[in-house]
mmCIF file of C-alpha atoms in Angstrom:
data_model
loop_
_atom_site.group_PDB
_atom_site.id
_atom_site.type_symbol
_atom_site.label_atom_id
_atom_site.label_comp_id
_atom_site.label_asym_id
_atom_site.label_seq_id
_atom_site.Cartn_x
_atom_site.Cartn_y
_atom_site.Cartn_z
ATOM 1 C CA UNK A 254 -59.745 -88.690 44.944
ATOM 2 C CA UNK A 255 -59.470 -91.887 46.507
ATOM 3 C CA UNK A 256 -60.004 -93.629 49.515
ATOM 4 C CA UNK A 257 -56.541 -94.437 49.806
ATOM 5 C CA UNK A 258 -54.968 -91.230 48.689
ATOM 6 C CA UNK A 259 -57.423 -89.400 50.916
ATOM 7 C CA UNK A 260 -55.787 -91.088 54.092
ATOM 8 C CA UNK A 261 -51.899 -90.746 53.208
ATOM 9 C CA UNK A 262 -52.618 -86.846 52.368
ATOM 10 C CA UNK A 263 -54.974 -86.222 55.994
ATOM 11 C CA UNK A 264 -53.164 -83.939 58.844
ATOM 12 C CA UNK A 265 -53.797 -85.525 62.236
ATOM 13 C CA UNK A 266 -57.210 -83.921 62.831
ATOM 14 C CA UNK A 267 -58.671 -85.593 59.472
ATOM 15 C CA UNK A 268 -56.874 -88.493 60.174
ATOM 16 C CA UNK A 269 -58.601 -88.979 63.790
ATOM 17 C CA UNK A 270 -62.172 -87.567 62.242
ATOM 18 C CA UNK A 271 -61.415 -90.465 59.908
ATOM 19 C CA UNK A 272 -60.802 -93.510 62.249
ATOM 20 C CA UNK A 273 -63.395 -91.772 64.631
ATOM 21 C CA UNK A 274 -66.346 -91.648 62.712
ATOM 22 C CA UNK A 275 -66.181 -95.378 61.553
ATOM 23 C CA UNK A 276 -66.163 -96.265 65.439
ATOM 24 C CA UNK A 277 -68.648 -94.461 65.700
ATOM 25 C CA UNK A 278 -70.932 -95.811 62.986
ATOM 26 C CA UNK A 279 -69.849 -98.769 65.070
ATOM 27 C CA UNK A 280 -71.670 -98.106 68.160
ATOM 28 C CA UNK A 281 -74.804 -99.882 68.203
ATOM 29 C CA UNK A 282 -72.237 -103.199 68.448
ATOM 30 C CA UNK A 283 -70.342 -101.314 71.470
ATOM 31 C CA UNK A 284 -73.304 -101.384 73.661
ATOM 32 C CA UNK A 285 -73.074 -97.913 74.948
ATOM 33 C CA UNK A 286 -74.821 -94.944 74.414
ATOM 34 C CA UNK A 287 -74.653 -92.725 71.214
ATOM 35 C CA UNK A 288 -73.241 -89.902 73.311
ATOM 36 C CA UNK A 289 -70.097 -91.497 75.081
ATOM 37 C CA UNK A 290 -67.827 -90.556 71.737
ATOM 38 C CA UNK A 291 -68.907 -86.655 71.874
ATOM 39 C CA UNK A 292 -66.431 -85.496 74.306
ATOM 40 C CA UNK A 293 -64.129 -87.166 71.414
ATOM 41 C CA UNK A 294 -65.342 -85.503 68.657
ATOM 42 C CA UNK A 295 -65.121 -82.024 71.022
ATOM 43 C CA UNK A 296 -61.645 -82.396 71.184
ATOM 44 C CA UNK A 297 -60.896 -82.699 67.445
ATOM 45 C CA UNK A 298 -63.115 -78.651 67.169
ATOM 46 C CA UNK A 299 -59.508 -77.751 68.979
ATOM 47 C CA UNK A 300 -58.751 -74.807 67.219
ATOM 48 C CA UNK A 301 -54.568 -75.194 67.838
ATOM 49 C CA UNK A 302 -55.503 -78.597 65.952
ATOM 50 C CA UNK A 303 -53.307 -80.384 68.995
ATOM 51 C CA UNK A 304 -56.145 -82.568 69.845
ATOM 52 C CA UNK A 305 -56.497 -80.987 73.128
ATOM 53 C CA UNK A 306 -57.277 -83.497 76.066
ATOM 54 C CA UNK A 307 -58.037 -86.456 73.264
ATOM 55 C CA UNK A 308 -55.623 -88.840 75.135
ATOM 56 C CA UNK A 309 -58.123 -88.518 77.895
ATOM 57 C CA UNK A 310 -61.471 -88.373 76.775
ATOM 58 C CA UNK A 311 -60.055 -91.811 74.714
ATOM 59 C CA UNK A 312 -59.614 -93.173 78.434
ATOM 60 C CA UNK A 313 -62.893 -91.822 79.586
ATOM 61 C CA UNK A 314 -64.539 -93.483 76.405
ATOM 62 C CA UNK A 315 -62.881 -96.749 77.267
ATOM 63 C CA UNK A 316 -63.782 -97.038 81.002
ATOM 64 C CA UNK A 317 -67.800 -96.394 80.053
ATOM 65 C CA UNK A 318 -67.672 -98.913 77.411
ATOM 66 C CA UNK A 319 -67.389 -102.511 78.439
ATOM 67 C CA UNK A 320 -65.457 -105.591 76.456
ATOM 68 C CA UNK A 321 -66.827 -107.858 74.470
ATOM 69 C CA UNK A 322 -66.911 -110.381 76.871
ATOM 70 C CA UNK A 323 -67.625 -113.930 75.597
ATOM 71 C CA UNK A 324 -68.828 -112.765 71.878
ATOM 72 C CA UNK A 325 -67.843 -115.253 69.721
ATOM 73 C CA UNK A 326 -69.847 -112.280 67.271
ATOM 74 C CA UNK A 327 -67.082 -111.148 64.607
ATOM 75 C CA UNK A 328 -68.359 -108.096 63.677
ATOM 76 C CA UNK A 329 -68.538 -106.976 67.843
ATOM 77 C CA UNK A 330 -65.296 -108.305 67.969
ATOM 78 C CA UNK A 331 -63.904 -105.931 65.480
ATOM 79 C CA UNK A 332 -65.729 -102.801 67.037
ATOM 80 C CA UNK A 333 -64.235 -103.551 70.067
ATOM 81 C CA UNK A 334 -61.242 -103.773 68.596
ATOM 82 C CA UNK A 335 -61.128 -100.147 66.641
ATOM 83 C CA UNK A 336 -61.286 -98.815 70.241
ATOM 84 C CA UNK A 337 -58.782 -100.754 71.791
ATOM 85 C CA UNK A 338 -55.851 -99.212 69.105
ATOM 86 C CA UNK A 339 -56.957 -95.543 69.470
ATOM 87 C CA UNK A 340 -53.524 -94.168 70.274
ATOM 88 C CA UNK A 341 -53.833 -91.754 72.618
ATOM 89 C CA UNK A 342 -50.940 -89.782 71.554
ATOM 90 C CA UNK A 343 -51.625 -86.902 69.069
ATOM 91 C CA UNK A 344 -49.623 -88.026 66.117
ATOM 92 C CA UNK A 345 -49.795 -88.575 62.559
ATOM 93 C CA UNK A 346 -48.127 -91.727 62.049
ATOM 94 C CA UNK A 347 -50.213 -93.372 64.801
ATOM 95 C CA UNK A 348 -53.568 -91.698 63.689
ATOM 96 C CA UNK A 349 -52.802 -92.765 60.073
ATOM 97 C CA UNK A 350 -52.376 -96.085 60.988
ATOM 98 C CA UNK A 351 -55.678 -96.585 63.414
ATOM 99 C CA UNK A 352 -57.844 -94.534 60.712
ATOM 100 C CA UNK A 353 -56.704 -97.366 58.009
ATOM 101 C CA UNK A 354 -57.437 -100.269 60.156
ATOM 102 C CA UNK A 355 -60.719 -98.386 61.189
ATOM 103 C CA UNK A 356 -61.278 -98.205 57.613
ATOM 104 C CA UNK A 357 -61.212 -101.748 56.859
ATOM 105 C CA UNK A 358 -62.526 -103.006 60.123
ATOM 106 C CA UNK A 359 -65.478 -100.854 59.835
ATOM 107 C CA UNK A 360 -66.371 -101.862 56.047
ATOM 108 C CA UNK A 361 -65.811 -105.681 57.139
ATOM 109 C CA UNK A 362 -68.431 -105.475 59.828
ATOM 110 C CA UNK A 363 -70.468 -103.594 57.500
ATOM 111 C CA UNK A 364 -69.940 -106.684 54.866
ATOM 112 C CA UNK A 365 -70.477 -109.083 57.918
ATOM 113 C CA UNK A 366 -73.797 -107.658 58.812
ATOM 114 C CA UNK A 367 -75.360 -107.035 55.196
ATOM 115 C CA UNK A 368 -77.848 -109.329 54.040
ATOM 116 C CA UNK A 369 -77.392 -108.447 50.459
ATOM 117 C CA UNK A 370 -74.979 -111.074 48.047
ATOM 118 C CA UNK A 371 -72.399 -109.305 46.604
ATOM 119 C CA UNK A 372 -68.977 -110.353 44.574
ATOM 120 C CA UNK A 373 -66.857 -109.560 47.792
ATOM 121 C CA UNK A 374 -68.835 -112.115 50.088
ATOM 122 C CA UNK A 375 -66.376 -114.453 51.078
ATOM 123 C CA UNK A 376 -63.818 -113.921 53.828
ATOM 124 C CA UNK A 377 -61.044 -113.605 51.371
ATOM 125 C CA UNK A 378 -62.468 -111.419 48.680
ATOM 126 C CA UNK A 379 -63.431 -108.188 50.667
ATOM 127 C CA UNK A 380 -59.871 -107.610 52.228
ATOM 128 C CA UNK A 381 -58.326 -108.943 48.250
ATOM 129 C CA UNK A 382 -60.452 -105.568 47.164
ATOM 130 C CA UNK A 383 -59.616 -102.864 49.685
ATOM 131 C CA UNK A 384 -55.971 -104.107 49.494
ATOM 132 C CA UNK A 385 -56.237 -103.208 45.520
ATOM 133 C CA UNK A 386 -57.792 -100.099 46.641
ATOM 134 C CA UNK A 387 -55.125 -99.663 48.816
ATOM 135 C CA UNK A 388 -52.044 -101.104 46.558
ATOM 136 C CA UNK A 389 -53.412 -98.838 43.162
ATOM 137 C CA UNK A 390 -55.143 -95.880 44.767
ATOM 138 C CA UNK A 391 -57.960 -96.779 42.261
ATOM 139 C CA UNK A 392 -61.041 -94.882 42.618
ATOM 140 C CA UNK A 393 -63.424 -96.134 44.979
ATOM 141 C CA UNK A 394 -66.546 -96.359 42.639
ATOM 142 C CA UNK A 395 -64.834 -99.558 40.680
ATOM 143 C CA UNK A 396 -64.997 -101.060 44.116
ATOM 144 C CA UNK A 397 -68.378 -100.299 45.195
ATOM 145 C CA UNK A 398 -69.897 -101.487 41.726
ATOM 146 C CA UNK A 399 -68.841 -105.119 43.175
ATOM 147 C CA UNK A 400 -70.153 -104.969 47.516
ATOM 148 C CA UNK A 401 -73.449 -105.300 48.843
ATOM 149 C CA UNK A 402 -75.295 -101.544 49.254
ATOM 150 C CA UNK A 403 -74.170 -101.257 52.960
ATOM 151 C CA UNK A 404 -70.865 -101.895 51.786
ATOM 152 C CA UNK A 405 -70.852 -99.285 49.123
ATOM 153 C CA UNK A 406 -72.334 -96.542 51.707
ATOM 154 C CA UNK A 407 -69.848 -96.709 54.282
ATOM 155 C CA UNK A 408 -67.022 -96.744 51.414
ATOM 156 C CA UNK A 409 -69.018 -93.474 50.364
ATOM 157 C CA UNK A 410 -69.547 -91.993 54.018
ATOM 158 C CA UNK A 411 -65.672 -92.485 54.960
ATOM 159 C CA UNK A 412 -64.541 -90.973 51.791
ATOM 160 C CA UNK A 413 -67.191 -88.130 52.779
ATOM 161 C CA UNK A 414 -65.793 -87.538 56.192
ATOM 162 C CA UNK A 415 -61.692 -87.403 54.376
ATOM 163 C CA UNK A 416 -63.173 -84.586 51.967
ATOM 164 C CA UNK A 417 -64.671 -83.180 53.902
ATOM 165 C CA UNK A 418 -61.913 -82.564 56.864
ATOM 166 C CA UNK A 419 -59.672 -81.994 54.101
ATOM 167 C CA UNK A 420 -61.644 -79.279 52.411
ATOM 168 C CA UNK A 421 -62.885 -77.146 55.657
ATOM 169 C CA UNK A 422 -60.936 -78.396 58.850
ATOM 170 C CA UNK A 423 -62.605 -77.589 61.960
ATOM 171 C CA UNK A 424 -66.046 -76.242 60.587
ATOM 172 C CA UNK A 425 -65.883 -80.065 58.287
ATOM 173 C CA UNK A 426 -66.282 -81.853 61.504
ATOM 174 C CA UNK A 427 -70.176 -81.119 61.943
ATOM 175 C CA UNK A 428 -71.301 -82.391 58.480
ATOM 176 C CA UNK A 429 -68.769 -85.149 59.279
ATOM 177 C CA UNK A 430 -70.755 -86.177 62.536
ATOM 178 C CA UNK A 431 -73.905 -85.660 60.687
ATOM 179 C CA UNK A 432 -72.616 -88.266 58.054
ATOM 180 C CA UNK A 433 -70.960 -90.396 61.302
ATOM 181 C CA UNK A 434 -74.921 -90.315 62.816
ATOM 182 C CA UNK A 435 -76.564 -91.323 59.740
ATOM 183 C CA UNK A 436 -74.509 -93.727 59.549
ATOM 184 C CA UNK A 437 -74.456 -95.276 62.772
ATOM 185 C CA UNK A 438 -78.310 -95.548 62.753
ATOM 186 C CA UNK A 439 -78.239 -97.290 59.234
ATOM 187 C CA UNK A 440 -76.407 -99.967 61.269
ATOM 188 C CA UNK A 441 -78.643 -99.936 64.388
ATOM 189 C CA UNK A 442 -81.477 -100.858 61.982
ATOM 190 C CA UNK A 443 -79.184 -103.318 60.586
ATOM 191 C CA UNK A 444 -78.587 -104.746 63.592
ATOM 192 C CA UNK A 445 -81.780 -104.624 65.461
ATOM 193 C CA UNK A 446 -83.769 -106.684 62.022
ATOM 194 C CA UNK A 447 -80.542 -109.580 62.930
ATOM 195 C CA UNK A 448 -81.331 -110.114 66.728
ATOM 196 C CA UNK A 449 -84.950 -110.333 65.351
ATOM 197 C CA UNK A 450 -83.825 -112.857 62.967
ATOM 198 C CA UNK A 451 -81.954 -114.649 65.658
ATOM 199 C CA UNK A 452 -84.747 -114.780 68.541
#
């Protein structure tokens, strides 16, 4: 199944597992620690599947991560921006809509910070792509034949995390942090070899 068709079929609790994870892949551009977004993730093991106290651990999450400050850095830009929309109401319409623009804004940093050349390097042909993802609900794999490897991975990881919410609800959500935390240190790496490059 897609990556498209995978979002417009996820309940609320896939739908926030979705948008959550890519933030939290995210991190290492948030500058906070790896363990501010677990109180998060808690709330999605609700068994009711009403979020419990989500709205609130969001807020929590928020006031222990600063802004961005004067970044002029895209990609921190972005992350910053995935937590800023979190809704904090428990709905599907609003968690639909943050996990898709999680979805792209986490696979454009991902393009943003790969050194690898790829067929969707320019500003305009990455978002051209996903929106024919989007548009077709074409499967994924024609896509990832054309991006950079870290590209293709998170397209693979966030289709993982969909399946596997979809598949096994609340007992998906550990493999789905697993994925989330292999993930996010990919990008640490990722990160950590630019600053290097930079200094």
């Amino acid at each position: 199944m897609s990556l498209v068709e995978l979002i417009a079929q996820a309940d609320e609790r896939g739908l926030a597992a979705s948008g959550l994870a890519c933030l939290d892949r995210c991190m290492p551009l948030l500058g906070g620690d790896d363990e501010i977004l677990r109180p998060l993730w808690a709330s999605l093991a609700d068994g009711d599947g009403d979020g419990g106290d989500w709205g609130e651990r969001l807020e929590q999450a928020r006031g222990k991560l600063s802004g961005p400050g004067e970044s002029e850095d895209e990609a921190v830009l972005l992350a910053h921006r995935m937590l800023a929309a979190a809704p904090a109401e428990w709905s599907a319409p609003g968690m639909r809509v943050w996990a898709d623009a999680c979805s792209v804004a986490s696979l454009r940093i991902h393009r943003l910070l790969d050194p690898a050349k790829d067929e969707a390097s320019s500003d305009e042909a990455l978002p051209r792509a996903l929106s024919t993802v989007r548009a077709e609900g074409t499967l994924v794999e024609g896509l990832t034949e054309r991006v950079s490897p870290l590209v293709a991975a998170e397209l693979r990881r966030q289709i993982t995390v969909l399946e596997l919410l979809a598949g096994h609800g609340p007992a998906g959500l550990r493999r789905a942090l697993e994925v989330s935390t292999e993930g996010r240190r990919v990008l640490r790496a990722v990160v950590s070899r630019r600053a290097r490059g930079r200094s």
